[in-house]
Short mmCIF file of C-alpha atoms and ligand atoms in Angstrom, two decimals:
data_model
loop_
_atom_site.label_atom_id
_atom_site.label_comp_id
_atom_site.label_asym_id
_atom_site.label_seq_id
_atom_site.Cartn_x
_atom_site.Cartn_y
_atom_site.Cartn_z
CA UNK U 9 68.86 44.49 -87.64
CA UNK U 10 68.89 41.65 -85.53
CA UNK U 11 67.64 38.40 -85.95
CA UNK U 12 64.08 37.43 -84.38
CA UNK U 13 63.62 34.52 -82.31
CA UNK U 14 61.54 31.92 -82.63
CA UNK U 15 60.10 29.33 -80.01
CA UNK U 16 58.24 26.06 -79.20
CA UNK U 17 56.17 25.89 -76.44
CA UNK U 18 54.81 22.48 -74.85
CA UNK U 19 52.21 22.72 -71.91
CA UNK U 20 50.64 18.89 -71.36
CA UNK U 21 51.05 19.57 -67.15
CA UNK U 22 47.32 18.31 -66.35
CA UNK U 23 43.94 18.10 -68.82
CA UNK U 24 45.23 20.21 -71.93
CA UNK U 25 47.89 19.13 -74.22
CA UNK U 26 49.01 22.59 -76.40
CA UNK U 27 51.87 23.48 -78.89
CA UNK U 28 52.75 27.47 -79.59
CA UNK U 29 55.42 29.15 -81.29
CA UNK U 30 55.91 32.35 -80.38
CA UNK U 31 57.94 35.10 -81.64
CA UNK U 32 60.53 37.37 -79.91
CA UNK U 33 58.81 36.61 -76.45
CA UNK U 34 55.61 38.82 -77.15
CA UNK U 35 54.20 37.65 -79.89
CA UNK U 36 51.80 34.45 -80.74
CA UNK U 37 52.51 32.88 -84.11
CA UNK U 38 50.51 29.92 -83.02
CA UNK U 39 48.02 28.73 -80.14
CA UNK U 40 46.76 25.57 -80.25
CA UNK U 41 45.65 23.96 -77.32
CA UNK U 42 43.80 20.64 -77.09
CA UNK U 43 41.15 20.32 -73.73
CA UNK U 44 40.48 16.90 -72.76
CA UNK U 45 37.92 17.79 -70.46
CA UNK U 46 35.35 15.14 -72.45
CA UNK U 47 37.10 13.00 -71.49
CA UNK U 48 37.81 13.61 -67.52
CA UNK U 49 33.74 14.67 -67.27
CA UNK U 50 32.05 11.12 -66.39
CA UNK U 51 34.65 11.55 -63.81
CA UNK U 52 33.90 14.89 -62.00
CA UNK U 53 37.46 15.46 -61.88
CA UNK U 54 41.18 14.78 -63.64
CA UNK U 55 41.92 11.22 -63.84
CA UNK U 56 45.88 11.18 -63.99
CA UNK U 57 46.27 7.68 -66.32
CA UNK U 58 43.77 9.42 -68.62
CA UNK U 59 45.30 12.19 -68.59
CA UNK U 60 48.89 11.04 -69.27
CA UNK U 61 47.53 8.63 -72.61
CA UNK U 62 45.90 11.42 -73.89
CA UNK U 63 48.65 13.76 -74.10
CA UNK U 64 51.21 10.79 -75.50
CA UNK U 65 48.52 10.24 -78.75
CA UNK U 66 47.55 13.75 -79.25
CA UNK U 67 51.08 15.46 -79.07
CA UNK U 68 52.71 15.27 -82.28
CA UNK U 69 49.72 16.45 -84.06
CA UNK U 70 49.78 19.17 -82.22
CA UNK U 71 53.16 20.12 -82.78
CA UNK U 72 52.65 19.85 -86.52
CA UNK U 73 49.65 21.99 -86.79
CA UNK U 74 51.26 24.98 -84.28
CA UNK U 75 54.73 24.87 -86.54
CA UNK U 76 52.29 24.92 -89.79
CA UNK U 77 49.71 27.71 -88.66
CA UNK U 78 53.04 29.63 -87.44
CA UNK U 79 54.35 29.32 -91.19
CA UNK U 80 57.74 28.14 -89.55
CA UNK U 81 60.22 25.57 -90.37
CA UNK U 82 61.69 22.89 -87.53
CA UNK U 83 64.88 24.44 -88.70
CA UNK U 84 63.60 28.25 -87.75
CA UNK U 85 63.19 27.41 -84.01
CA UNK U 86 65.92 29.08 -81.39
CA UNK U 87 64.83 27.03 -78.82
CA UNK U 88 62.04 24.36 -77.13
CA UNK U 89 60.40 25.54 -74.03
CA UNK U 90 58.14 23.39 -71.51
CA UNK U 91 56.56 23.54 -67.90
CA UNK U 92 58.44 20.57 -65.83
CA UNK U 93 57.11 21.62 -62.84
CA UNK U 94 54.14 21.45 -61.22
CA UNK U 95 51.75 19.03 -62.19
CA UNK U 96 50.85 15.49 -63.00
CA UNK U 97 53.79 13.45 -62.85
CA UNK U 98 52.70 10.96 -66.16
CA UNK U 99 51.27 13.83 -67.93
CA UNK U 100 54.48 16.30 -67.58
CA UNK U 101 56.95 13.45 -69.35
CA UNK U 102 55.01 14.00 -72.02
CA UNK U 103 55.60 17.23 -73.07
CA UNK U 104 59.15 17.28 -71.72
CA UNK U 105 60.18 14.23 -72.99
CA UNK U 106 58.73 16.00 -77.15
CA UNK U 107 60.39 18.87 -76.12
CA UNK U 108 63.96 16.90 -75.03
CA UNK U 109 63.38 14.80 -78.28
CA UNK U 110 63.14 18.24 -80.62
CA UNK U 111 66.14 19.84 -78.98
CA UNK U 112 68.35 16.45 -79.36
CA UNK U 113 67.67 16.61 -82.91
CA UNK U 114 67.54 20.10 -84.19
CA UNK U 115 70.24 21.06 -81.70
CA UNK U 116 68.79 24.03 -80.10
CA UNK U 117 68.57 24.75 -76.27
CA UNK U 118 65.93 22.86 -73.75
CA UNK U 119 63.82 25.00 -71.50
CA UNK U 120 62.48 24.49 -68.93
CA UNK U 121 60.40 27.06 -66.69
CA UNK U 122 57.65 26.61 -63.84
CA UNK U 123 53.75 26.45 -65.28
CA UNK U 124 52.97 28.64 -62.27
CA UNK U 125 55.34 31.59 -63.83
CA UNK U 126 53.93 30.78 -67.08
CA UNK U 127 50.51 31.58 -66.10
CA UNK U 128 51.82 34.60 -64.57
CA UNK U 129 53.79 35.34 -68.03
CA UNK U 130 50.14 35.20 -70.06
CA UNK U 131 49.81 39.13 -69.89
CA UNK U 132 52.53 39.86 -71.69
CA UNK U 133 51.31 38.15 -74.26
CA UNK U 134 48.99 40.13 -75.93
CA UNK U 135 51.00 43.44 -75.23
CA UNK U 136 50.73 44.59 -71.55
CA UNK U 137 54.15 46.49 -70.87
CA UNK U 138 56.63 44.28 -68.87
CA UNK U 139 56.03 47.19 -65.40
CA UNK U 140 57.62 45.61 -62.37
CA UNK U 141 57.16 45.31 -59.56
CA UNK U 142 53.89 44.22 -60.00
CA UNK U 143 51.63 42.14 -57.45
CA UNK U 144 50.52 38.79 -59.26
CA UNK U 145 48.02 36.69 -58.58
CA UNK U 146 47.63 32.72 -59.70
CA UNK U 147 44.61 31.58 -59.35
CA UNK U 148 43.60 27.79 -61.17
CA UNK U 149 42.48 24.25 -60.23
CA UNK U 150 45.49 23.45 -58.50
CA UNK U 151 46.73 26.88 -57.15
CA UNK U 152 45.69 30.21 -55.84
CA UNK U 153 48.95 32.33 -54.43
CA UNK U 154 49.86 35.70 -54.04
CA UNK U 155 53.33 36.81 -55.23
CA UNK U 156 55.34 40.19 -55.78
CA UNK U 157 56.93 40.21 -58.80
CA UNK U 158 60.18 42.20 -59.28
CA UNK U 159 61.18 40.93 -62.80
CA UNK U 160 61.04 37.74 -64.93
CA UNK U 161 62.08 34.83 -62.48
CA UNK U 162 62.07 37.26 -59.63
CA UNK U 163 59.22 36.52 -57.06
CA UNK U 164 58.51 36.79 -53.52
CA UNK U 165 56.54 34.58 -52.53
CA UNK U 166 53.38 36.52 -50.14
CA UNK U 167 50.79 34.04 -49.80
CA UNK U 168 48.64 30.55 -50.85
CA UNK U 169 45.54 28.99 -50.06
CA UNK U 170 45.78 27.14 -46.74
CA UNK U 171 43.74 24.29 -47.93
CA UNK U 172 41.54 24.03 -51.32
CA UNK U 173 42.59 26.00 -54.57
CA UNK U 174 40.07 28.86 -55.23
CA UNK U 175 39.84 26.65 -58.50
CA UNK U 176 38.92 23.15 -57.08
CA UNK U 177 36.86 24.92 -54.48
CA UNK U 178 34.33 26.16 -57.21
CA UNK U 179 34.78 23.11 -58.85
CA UNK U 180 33.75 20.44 -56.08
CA UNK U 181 30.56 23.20 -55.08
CA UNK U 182 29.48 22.68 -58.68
CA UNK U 183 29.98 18.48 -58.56
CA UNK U 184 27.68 19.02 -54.99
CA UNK U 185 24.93 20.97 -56.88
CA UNK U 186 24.98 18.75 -60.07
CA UNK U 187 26.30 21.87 -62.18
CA UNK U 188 28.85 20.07 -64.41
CA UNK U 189 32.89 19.91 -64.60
CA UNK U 190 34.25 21.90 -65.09
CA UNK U 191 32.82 23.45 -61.99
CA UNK U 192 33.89 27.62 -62.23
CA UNK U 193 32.62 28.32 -65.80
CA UNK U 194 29.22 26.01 -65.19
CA UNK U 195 29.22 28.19 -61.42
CA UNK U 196 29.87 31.34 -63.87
CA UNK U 197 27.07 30.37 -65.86
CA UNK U 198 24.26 29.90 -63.48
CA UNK U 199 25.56 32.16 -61.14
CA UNK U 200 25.21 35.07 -64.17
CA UNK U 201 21.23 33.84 -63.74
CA UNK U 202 20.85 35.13 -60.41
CA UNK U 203 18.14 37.90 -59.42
CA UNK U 204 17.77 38.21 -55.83
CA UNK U 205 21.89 38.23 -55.55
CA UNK U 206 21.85 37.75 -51.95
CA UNK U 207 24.83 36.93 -49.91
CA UNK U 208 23.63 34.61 -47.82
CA UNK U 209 27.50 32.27 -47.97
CA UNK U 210 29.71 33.79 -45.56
CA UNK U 211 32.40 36.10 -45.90
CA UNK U 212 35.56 34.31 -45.90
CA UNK U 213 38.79 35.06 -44.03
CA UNK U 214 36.74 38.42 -42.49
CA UNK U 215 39.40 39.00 -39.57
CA UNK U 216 42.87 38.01 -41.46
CA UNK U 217 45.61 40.43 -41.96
CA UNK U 218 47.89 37.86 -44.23
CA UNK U 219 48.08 37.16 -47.92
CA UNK U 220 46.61 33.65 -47.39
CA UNK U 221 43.14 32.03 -48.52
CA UNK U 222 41.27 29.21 -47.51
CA UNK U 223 38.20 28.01 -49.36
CA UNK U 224 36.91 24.71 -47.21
CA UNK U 225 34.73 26.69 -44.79
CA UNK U 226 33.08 27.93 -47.38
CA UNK U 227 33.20 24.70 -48.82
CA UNK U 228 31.69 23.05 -45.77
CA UNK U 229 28.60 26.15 -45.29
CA UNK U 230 27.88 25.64 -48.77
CA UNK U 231 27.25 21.69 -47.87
CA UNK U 232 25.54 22.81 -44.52
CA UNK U 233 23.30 25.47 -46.05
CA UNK U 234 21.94 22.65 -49.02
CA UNK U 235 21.80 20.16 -46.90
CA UNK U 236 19.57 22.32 -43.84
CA UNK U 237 17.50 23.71 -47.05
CA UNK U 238 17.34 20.37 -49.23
CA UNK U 239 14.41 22.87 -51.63
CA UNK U 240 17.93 25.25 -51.98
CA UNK U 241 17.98 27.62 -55.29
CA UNK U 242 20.74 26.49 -57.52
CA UNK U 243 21.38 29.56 -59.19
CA UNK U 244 21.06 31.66 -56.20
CA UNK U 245 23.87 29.70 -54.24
CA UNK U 246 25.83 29.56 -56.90
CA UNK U 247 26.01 33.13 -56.85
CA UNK U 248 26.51 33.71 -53.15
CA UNK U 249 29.49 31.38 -53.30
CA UNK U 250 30.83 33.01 -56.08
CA UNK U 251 30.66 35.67 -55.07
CA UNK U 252 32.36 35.15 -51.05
CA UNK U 253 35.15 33.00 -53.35
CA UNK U 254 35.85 35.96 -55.90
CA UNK U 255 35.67 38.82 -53.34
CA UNK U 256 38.05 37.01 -51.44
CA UNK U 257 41.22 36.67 -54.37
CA UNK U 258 40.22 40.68 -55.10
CA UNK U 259 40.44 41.87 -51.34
CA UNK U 260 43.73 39.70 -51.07
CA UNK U 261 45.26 41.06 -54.39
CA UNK U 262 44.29 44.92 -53.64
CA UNK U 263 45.61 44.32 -50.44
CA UNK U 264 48.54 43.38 -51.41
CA UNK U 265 49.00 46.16 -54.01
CA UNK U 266 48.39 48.81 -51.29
CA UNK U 267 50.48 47.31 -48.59
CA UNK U 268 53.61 47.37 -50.92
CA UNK U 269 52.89 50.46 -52.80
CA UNK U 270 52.54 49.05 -56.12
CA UNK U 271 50.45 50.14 -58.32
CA UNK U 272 49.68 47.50 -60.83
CA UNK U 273 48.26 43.74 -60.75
CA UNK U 274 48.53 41.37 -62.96
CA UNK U 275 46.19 38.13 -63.08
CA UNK U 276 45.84 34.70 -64.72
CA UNK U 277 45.27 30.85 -64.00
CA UNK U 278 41.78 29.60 -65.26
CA UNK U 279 40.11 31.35 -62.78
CA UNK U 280 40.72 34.23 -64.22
CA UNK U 281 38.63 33.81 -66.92
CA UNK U 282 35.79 34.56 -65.33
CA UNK U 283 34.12 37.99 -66.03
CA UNK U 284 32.68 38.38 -62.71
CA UNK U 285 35.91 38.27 -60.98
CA UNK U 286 36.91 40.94 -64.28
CA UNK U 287 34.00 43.32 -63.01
CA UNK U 288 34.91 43.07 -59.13
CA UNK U 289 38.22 43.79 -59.88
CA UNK U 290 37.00 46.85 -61.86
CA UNK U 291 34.21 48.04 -58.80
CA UNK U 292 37.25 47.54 -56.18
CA UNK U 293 40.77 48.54 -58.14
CA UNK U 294 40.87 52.28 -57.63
CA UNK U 295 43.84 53.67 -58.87
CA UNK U 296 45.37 50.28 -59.21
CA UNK U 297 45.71 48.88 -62.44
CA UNK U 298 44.45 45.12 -63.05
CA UNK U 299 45.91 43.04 -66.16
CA UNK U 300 44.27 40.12 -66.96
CA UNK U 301 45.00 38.25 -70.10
CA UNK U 302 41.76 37.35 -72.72
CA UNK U 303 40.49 33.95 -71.21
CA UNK U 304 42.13 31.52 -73.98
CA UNK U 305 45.38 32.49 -72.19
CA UNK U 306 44.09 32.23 -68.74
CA UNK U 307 43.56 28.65 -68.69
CA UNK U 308 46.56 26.32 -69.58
CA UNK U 309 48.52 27.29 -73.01
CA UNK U 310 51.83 26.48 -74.49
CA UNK U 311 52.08 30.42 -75.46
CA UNK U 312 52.77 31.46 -72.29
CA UNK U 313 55.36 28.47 -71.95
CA UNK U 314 57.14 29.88 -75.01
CA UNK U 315 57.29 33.45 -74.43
CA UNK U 316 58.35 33.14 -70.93
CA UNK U 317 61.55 30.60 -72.33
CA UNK U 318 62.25 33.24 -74.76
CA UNK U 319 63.84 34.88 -71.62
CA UNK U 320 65.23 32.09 -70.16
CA UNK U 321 66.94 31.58 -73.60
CA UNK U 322 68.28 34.91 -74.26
CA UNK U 323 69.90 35.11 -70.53
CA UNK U 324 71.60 31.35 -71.36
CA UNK U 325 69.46 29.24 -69.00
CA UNK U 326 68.90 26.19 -70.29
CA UNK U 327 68.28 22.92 -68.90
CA UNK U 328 70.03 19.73 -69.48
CA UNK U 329 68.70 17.26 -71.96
CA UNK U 330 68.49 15.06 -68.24
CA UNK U 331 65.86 17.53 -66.82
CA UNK U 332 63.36 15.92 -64.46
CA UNK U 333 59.61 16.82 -63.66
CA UNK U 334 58.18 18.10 -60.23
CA UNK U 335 54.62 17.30 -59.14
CA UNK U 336 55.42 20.74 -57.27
CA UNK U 337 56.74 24.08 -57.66
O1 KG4 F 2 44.69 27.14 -65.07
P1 KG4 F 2 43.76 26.03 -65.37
O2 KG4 F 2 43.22 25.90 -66.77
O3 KG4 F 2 44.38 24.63 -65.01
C1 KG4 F 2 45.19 24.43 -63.90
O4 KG4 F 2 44.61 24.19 -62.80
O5 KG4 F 2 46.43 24.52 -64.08
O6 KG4 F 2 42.54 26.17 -64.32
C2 KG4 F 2 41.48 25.28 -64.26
C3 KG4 F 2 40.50 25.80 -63.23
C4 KG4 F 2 39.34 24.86 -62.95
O7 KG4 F 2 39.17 24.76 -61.55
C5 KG4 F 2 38.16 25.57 -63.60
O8 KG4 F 2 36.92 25.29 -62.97
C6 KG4 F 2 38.56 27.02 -63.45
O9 KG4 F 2 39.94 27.05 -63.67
N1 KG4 F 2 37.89 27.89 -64.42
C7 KG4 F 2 37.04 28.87 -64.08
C8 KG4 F 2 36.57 29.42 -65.29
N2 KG4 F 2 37.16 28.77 -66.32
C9 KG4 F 2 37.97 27.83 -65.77
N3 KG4 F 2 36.65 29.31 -62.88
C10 KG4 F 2 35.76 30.32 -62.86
N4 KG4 F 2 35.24 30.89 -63.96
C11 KG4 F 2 35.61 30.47 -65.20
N5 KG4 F 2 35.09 31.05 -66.29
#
């Protein structure tokens, strides 16, 4: 029989600091996963020093309590896996720098993988068969892209947004109407309060045969409309531009699927943990299968960090114990 892997994952690439081990690739011995959105709120947004001081206090702790609710030993771990790239410069050193510090000293391999292709790891996770190809689409605060996905590490690239992140888009409507930060769940929330549900935002991207998005038109009618009608109903526009904004990343996706004959699509990226976009997906999907992860592993986790090293481990990719960090992919 052989021997079962184990792995560290460290995620600190913008507001959440996390530690996970993970087991054989697929399965979560530990998730924890510190949010320091309290502190970033007074802010409306992710101030980067913050950030970066936040994850240097809380990171050690963190480690401690994933390796204890794992029931492993420093001395059981295969390997150390963390995102380098992309994200905050200050706050990525964090995590790689722990993560170069445990594989100095217990001798085990560094690895390093991309947080975007961790997100897009997050399914497999909790069980989803590893099907490829498979269309997958990222969809967070900092990112909304389209890829195909042959296999682990093998992606072509289809599309991105042209301008704001579907993400940041729902986030700066909810700083204009006073909803709260982080914008897409307080959106979510009064949006899931609407009763006339009319959809008065426009339709973005109506005429466009690509895989690309853009989100600052509807950005700017959204500013327009409140603005023209200063008396504007919260929870009704919130639900019109959540609606143009999730329609959008479904048509794309489906699109996508249908164009390249695939039959499956996977999601994740904090967006995704929205159950509207879940039920649009479900109204528009046909015969296409959609796998999105629960929504603790949509939005930034060490898990999927881990489970996606686990295959750059067993394939002998590791990084050198000089590895850098990327503000981009
Ligand atoms: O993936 P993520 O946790 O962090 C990165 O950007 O890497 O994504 C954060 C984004 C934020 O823009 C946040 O408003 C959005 O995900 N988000 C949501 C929901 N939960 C988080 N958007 C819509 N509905 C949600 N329930």
């Amino acid at each position: 029989m052989s021997k079962d892997v184990i792995g560290l994952g460290l995620e600190s690439s913008c507001d959440e600091t996390a530690a996970s081990v993970v087991k054989n690739g697929r399965e979560i011995l530990s998730n924890i996963i510190y949010s320091q959105i309290d502190l970033h709120r007074d802010y409306n947004g992710v101030v980067p020093e913050i950030a970066s001081r936040s994850h240097l206090e809380v990171i050690n702790s963190l480690i401690d309590k994933a390796m204890k609710d794992a029931g492993v030993n420093f001395d059981d771990l295969d390997y150390v896996s963390t995102a380098n790239r992309p994200g905050l410069i200050g706050s990525l050193i964090i995590s790689l720098q722990s993560a170069k510090a445990a594989a100095y000293t217990l001798g085990i391999p560094l690895i390093t993988v991309s947080h975007l292709e961790a997100h897009m790891y997050a399914p497999y996770l909790e069980g989803a068969e590893m099907l490829f190809p498979c269309i997958g689409l990222l969809v967070s605060g900092g990112n909304t892209a389209l890829f195909k996905i042959r296999g682990i590490g093998d992606y072509e690239f289809l599309g991105r947004t042209r301008d704001d992140a579907a993400g940041e888009a729902l986030d700066k409507a909810a700083k204009f109407m006073n909803l709260g930060y982080p914008g897409g769940p307080e959106i979510e929330k009064a949006a899931s309060r609407a009763i006339k549900k009319s959809l008065f935002m426009p339709k973005l991207l109506a005429d466009s045969n690509d895989y690309n998005f853009s989100y600052s038109g509807l950005k700017t009618a959204l500013v327009n409309y409140c603005k023209k009608n200063p008396d504007y109903e919260v929870i009704e526009t919130a639900y019109s531009f959540q609606e143009r904004a999730l329609e959008l990343l479904v048509r794309k996706s489906i699109r996508a699927a249908e164009d390249h004959g695939i039959k499956r699509i996977t999601a994740a990226g904090g967006v995704t943990a929205n159950k509207r976009l879940r039920e649009i997906f479900k109204e528009k999907s046909g015969g296409i299968e959609v796998v999105i992860p629960s929504p603790v592993l949509c939005t930034d986790n060490a898990a999927m960090t881990a489970g996606l090293g686990y295959h750059y481990f067993i394939s002998g990719n590791s990084a050198s114990l000089e590895s850098d960090v990327f503000p981009r992919e």
